[in-house]
Coordinates of C-alpha atoms in Angstrom, one line a residue:
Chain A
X1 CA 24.3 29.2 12.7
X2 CA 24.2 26.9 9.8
X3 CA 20.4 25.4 9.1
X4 CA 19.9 22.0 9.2
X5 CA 19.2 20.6 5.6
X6 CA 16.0 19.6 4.9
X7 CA 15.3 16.2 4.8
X8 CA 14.3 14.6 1.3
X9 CA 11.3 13.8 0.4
X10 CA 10.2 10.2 -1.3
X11 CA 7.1 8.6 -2.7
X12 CA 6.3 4.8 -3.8
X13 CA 3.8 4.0 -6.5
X14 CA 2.9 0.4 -6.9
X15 CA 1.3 -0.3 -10.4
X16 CA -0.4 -3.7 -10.7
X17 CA -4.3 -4.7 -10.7
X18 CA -3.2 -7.7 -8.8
X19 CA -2.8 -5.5 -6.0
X20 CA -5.8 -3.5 -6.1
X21 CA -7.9 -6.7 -7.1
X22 CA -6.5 -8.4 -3.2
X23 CA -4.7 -11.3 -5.3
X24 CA -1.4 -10.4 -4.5
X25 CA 0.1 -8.7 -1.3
X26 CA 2.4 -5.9 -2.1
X27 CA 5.4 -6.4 -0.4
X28 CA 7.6 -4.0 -2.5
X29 CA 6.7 -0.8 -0.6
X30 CA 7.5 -1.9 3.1
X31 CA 10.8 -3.4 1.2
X32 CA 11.6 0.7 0.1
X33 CA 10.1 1.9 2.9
X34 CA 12.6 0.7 5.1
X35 CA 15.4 1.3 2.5
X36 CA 14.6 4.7 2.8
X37 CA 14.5 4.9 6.3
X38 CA 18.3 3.8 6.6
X39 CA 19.5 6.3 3.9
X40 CA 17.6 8.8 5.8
X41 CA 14.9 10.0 3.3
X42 CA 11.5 10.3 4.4
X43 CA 9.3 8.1 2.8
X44 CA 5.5 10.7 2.5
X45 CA 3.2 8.4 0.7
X46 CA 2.8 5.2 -0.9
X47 CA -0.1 5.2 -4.0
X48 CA -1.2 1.9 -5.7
X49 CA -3.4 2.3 -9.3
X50 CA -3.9 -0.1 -12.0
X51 CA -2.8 -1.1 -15.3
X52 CA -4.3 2.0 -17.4
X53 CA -2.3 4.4 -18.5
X54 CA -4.7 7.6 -17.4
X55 CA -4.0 6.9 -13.5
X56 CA -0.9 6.0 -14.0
X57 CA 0.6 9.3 -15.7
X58 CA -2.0 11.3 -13.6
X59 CA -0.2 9.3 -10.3
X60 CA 3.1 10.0 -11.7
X61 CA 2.9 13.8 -12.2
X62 CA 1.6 14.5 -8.5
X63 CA 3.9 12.7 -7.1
X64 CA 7.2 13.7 -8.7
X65 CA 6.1 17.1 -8.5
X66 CA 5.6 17.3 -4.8
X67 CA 8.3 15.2 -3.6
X68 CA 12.3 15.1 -4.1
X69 CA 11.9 11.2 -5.4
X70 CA 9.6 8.5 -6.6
X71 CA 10.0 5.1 -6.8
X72 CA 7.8 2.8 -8.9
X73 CA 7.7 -0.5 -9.4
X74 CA 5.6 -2.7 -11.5
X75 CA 4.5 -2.9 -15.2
X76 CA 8.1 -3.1 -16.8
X77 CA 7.9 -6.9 -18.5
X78 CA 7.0 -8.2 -22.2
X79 CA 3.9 -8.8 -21.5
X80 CA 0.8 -6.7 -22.9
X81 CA -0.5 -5.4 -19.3
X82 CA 3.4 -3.8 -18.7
X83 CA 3.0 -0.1 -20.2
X84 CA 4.7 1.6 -17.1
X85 CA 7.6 2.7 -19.2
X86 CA 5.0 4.3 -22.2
X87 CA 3.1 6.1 -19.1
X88 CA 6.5 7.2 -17.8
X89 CA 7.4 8.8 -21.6
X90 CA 4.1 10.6 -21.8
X91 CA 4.4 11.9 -17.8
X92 CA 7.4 13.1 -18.8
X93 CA 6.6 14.2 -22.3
X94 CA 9.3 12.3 -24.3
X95 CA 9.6 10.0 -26.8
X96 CA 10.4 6.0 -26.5
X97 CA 12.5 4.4 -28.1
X98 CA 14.3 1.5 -28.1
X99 CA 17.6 1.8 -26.1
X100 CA 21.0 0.3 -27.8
X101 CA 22.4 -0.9 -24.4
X102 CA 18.9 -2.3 -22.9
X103 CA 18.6 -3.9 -26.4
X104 CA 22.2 -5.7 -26.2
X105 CA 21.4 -6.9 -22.5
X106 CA 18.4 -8.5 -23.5
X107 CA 20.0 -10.5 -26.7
X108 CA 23.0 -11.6 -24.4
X109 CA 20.6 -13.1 -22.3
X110 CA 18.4 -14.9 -25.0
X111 CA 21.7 -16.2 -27.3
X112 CA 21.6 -17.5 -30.5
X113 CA 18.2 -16.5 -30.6
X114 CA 16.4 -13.6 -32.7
X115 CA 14.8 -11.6 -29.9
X116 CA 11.0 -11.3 -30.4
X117 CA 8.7 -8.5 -30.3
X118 CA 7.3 -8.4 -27.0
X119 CA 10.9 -9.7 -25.9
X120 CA 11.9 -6.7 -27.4
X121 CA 9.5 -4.4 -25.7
X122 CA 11.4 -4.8 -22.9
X123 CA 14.2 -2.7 -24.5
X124 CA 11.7 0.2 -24.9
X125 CA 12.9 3.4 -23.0
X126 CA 11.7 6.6 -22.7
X127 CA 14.6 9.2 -24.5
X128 CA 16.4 10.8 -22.1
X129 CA 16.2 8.2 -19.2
X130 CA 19.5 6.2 -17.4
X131 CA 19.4 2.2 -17.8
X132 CA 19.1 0.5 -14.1
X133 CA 20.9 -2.5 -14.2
X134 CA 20.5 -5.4 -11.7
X135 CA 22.1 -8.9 -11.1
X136 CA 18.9 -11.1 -11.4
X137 CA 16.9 -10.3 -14.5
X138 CA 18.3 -9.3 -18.3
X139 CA 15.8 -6.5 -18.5
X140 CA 16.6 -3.4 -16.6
X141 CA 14.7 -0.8 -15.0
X142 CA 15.4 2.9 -15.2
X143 CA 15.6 6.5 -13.7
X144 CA 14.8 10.1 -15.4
X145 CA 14.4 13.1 -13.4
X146 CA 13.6 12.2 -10.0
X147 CA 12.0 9.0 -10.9
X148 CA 13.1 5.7 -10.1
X149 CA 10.8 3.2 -12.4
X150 CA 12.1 -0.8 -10.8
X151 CA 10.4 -4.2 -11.5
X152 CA 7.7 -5.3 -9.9
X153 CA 9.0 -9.0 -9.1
X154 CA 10.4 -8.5 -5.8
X155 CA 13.8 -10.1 -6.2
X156 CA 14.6 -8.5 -9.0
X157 CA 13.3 -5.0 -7.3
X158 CA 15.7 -5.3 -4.3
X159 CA 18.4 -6.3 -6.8
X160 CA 17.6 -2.7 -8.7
X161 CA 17.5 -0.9 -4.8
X162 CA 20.5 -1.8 -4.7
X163 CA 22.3 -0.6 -8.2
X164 CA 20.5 3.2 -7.4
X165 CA 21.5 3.2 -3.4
X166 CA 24.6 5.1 -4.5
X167 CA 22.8 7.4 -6.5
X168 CA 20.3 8.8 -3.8
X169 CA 21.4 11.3 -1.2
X170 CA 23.1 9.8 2.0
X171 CA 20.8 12.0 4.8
X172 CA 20.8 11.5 8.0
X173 CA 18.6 7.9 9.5
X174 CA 16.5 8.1 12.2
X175 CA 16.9 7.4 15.7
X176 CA 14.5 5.2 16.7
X177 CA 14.0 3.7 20.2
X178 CA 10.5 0.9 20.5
X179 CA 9.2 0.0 23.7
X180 CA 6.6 -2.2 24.6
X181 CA 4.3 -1.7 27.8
X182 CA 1.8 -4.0 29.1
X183 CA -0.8 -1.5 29.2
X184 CA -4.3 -0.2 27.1
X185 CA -3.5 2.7 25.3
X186 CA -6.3 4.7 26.8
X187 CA -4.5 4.4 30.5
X188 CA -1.5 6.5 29.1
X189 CA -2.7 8.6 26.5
X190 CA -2.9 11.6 28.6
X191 CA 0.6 11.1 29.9
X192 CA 2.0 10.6 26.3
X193 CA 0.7 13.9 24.7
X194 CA 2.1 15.7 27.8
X195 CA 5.4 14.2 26.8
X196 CA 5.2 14.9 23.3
X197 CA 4.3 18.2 23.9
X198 CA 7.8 18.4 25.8
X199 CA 9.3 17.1 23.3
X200 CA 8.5 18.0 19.9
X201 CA 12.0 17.2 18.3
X202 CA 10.7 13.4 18.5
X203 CA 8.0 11.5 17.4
X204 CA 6.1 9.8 19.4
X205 CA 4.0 6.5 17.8
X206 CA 1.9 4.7 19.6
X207 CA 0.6 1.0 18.2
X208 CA -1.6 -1.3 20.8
X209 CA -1.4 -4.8 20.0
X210 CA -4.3 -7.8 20.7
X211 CA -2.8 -11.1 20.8
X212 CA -4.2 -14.9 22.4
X213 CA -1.8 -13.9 25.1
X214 CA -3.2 -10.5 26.3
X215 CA -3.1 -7.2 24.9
X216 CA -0.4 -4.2 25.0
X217 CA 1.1 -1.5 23.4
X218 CA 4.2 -0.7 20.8
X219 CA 5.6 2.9 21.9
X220 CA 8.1 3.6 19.2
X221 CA 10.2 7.3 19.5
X222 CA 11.9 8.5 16.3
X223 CA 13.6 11.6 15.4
X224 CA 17.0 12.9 13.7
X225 CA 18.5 13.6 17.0
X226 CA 19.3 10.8 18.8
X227 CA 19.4 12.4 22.1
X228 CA 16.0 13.7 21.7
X229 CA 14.8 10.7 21.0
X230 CA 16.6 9.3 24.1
X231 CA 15.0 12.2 26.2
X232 CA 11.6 11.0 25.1
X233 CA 12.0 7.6 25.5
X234 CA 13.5 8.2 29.1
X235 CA 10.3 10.4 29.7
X236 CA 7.8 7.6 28.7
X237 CA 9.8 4.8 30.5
X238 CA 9.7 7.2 34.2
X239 CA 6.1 7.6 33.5
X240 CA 5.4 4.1 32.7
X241 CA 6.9 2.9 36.0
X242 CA 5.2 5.5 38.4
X243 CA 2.1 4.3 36.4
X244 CA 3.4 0.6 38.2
X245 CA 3.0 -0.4 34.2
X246 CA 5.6 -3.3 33.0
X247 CA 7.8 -1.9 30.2
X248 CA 10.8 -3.2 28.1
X249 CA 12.9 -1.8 25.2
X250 CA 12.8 -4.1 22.1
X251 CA 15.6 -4.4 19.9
X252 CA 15.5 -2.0 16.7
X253 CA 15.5 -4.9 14.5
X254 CA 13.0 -6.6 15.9
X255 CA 10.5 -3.9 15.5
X256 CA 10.7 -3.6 11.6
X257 CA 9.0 -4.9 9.5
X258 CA 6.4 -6.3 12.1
X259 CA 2.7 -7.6 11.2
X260 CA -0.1 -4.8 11.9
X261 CA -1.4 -7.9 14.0
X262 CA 1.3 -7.4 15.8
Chain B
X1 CA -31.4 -2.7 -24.6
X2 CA -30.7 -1.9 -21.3
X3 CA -27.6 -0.4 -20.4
X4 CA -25.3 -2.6 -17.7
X5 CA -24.6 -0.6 -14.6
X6 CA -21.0 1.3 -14.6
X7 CA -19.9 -0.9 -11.3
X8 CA -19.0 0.9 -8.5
X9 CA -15.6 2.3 -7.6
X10 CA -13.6 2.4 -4.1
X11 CA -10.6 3.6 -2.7
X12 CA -8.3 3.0 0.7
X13 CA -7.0 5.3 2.3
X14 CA -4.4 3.8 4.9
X15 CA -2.7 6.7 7.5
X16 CA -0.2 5.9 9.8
X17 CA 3.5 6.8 10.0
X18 CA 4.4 3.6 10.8
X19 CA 3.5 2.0 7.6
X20 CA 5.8 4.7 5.8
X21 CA 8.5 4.2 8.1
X22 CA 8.8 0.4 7.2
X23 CA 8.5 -0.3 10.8
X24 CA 4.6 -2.2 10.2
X25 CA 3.8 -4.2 7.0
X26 CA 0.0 -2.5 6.1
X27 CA -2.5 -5.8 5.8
X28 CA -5.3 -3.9 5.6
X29 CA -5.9 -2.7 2.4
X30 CA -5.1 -6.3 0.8
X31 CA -8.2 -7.3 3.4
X32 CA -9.9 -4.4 2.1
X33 CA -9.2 -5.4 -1.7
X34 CA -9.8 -8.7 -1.1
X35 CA -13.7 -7.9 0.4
X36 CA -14.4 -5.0 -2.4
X37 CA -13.7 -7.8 -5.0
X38 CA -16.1 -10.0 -3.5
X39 CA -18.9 -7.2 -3.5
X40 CA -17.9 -6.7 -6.9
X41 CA -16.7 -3.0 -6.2
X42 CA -13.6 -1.8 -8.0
X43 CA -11.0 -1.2 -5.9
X44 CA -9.0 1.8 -8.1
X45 CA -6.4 3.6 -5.6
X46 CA -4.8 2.5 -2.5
X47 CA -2.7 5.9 -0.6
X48 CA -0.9 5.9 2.6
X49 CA -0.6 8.8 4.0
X50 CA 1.6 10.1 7.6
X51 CA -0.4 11.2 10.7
X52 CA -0.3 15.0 9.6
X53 CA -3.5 16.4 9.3
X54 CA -3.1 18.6 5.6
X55 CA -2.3 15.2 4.0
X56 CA -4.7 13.4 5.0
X57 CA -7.0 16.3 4.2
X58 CA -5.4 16.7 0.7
X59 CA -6.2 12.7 0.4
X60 CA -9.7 12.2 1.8
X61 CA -11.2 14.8 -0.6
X62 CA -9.0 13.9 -3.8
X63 CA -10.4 10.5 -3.2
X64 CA -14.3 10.8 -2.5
X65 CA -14.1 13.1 -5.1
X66 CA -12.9 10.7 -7.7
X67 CA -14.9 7.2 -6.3
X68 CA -17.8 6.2 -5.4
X69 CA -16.7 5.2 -1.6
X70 CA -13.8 5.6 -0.1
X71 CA -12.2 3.4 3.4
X72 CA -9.6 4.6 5.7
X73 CA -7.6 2.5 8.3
X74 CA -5.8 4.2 11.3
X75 CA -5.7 7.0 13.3
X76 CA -9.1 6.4 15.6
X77 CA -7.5 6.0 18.3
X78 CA -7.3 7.7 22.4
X79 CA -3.6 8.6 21.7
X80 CA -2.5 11.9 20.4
X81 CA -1.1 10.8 17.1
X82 CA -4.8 9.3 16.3
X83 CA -5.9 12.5 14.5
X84 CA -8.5 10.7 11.5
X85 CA -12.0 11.8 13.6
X86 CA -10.4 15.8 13.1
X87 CA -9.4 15.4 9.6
X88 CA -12.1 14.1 8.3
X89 CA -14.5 16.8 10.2
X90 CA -12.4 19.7 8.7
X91 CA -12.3 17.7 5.2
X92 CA -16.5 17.4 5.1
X93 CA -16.7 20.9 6.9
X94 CA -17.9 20.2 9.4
X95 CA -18.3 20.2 13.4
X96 CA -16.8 17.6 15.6
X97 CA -18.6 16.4 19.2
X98 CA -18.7 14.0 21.5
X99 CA -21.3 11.4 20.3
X100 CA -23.3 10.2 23.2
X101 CA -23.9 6.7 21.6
X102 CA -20.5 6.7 21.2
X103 CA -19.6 7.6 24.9
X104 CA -22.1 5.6 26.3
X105 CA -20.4 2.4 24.2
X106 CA -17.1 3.5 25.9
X107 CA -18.8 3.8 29.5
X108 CA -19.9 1.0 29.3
X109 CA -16.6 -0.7 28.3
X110 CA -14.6 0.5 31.3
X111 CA -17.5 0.7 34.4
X112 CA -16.6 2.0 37.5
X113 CA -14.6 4.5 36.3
X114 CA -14.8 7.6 35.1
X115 CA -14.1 7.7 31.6
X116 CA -10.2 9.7 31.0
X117 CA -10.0 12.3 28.7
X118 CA -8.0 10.1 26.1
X119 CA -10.7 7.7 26.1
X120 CA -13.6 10.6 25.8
X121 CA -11.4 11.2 22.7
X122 CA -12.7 8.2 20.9
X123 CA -16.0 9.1 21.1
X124 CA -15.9 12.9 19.6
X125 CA -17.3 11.9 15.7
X126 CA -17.8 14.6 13.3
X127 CA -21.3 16.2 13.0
X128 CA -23.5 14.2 10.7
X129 CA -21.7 10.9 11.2
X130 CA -22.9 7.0 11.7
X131 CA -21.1 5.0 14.4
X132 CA -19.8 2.0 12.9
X133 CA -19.9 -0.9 15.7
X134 CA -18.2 -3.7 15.8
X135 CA -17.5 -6.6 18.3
X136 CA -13.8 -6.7 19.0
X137 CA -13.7 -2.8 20.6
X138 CA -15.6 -0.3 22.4
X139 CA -14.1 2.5 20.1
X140 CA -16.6 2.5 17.2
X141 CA -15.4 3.5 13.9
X142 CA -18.1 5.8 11.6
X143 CA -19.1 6.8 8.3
X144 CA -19.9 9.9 6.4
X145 CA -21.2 10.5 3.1
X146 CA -19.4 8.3 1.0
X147 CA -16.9 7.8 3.6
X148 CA -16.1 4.8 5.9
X149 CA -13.4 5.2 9.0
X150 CA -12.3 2.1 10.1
X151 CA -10.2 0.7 13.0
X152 CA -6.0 0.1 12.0
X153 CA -5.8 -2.3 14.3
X154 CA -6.5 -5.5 11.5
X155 CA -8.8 -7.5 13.8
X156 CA -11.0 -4.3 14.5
X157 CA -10.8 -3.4 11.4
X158 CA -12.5 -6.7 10.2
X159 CA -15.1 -6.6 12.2
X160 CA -15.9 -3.2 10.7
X161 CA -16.4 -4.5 7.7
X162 CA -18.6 -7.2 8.6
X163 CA -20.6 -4.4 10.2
X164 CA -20.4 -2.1 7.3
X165 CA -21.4 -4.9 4.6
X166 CA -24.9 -4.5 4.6
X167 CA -24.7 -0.8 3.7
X168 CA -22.9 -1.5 0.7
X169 CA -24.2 -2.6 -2.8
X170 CA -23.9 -6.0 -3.9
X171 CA -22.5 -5.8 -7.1
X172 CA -21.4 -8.5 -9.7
X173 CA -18.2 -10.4 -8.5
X174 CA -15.6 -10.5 -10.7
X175 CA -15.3 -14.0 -12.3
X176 CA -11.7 -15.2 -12.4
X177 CA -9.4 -18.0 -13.6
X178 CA -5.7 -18.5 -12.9
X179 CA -3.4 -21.1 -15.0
X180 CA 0.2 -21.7 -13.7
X181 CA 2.2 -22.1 -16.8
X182 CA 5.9 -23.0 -16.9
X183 CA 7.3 -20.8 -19.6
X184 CA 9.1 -17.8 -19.2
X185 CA 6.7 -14.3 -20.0
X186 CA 9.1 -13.7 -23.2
X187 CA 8.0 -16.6 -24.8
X188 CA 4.1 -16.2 -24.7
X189 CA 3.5 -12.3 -24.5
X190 CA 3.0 -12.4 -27.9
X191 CA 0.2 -15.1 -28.4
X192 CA -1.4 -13.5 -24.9
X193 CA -1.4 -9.8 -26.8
X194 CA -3.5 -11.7 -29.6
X195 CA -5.9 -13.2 -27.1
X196 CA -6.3 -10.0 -24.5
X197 CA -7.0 -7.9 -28.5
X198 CA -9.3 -10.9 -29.5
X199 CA -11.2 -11.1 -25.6
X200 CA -11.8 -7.4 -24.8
X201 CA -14.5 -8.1 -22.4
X202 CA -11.8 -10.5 -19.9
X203 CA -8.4 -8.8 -18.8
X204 CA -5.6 -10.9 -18.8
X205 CA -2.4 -10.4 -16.2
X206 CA 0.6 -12.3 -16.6
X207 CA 2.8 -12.4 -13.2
X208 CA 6.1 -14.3 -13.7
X209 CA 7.4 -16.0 -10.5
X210 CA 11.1 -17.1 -9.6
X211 CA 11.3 -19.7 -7.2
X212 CA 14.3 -22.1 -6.2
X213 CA 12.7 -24.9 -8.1
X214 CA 12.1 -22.9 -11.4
X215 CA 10.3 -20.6 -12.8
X216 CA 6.7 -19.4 -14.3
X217 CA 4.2 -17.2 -15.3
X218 CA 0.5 -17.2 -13.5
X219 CA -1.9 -16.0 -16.0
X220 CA -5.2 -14.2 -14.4
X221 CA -7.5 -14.4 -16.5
X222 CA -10.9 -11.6 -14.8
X223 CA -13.9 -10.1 -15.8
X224 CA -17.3 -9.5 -14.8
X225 CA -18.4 -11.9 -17.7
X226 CA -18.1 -15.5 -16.5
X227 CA -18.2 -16.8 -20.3
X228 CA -16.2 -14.2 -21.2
X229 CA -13.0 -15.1 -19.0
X230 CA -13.8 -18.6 -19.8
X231 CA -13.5 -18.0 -23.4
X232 CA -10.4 -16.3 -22.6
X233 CA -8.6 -18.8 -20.5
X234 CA -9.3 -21.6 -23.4
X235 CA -7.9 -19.7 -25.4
X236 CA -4.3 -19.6 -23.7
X237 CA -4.9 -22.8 -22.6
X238 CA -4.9 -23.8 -26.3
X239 CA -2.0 -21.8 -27.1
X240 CA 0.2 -22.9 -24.4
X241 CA -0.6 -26.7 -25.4
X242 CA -0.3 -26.0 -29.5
X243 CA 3.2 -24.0 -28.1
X244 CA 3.7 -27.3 -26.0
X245 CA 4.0 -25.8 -22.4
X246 CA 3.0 -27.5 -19.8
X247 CA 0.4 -25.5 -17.7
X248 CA -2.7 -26.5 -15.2
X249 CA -5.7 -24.4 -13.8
X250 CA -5.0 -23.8 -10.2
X251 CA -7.9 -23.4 -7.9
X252 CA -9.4 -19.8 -7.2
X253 CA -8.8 -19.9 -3.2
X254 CA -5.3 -20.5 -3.9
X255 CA -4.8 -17.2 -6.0
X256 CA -5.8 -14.9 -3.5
X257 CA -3.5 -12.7 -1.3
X258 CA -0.4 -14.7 -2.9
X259 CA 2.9 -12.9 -2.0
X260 CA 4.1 -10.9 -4.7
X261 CA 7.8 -13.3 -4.7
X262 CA 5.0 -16.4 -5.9

């Protein structure tokens, strides 16, 4: 019997003191979060550290060495605080240099022009690494060894996502199905261990919800095997109606991305 | 000469598979990064971590090893994906119980009734721990050592930290100032490099912003030193005018929990 493959493994790491200092609301993880889930990798942790060059390399090496890929984003501009791609060349231990290509994209984008130093910076790539291209900025990310290093500005990150998708491994996406129940959480926690005890091929998540309206609960199933998923979701919905508890399935879409707050 | 006090460091620990799966955007931590800074704690790391008990084992001691404190979000829940009160027992070493304070709170909450075994759950706190109340739920959250465990759900969790404010040292806010200039980074990275070597006592972050209606860098200008970032922000503000770039001060409020897209 042939073994299943492995799933791959992925980690995010967000460099930018305006995250950690609550100014600015990282949106670029849920973005390859949910990137991830479709190609079917799964997504382990998310780090965020500053702009020093210590927690950066320190972040880098744990991560790349216990997961297939890493994603960062952040810390790739002209400007003094951007020393993501130095931290990368010392993680790595290789040198930096200014690449030809990175170099001729930037002076295309800045004609008739002599391209200056911090400019310039931008072109800065650590030897060894492949040029990430994207549609909405000249300066371009770029990927060595299991590392994917993207922009921080969000539209220019999804624009990199996209250039790499068909460099990452096509896996298999989860199945997911979300329900929501009009219920407290402690009424049918019992019940849903029993269930996910019987079925251990799915994962069963479960997310109460306060609103001005009332209060509830989020059930969402996932798994690799969509009819396990199925079974499990069928097993919560019969136990939510002997309970006499109101239930209905949400549409996949509508249950990413949501607000903590529900 | 009396030496200033190192300021104290932080970290946030965030668990919960739903955050990594994309499915649930994780406002927390900003919340939490945006209180620290007020305290005048330095928020250093942010992780996320799945609902699997070795990682968040692996991350609760990596992190109150390296800070001073260290908050977690998720996982205290009755269901049995809620697995934080466990962890953290087996990370400290020690024993986990019911906590009568803590059942009696949850009595209390549902009378009448005899309390369920998934809602007995939420009151088993490791040995040596303080219930952490709060005034949305029953559930209490707790601390330990230099530990806090708060509430994912975000309007629990805030209430937690209104509870847990009193315990922690007030240190000295960070001052800031932010100036919206409309320039491209390229153009001023150079002159900002002069006045980040010349100001070593303010850091300056430059985040460039793309928006239908143009584009622009916000400069950040932070330190503990109010005349210090002052200093600072004159400075650019007299190199953007000598460089003839329009540019205004924006008011501090409005430079808080920004979106990352501007």
């Amino acid at each position: 019997m042939k073994q299943p493959e492995r799933p791959k493994t992925a980690a995010v790491l967000v460099i930018g003191d305006e995250i950690l200092s609550g100014r600015t609301i990282d949106t670029n993880s849920g973005e390859i979060a949910r990137f991830l889930a479709l190609l079917g990798i799964d997504l382990k942790e998310i780090r965020v550290v500053g702009d020093r060059e210590p927690a950066i390399i320190a972040a880098l090496n744990a991560l790349r060495a216990a997961y297939d890929f890493v994603f960062s984003t952040g810390g790739i501009g002209p400007t003094h605080d951007d020393i993501t791609a130095d931290a990368v060349a010392r993680a790595f231990g290789v040198a930096i240099e200014e690449h030809p290509e990175a170099l001729a994209l930037l002076r295309a984008r800045y004609p008739g022009t002599e391209l200056n130093e911090s400019r310039r910076r931008m072109a800065r790539i650590p030897l060894g690494a492949t040029l990430v291209h994207n549609a909405v900025s000249a300066a371009p990310g770029f990927h060595i060894g299991n590392l994917f290093v993207l922009a921080g500005v969000p539209a220019v990150m999804r624009a990199m996502l996209e250039a790499i998708a068909p460099l990452l491994p096509q896996g298999r996406p989860l199945a997911a199905v979300t329900l929501a129940a009009e219920t407290a959480e402690g009424r049918i926690a019992v019940g849903l261990a029993a269930i996910q005890k019987a079925h251990p091929e799915a994962a069963i998540g479960s997310y109460p919800y306060f609103r001005e309206g009332g209060f509830g609960v989020q059930l969402v199933v996932r798994g690799r095997d969509g009819k396990a998923v199925e079974a499990a979701a069928e097993a919560i919905e019969t136990m939510l109606e002997e309970a006499g508890i109101g239930a209905a399935r949400l549409p996949e879409q509508a249950g990413r991305g949501d607000h903590e707050s529900g």
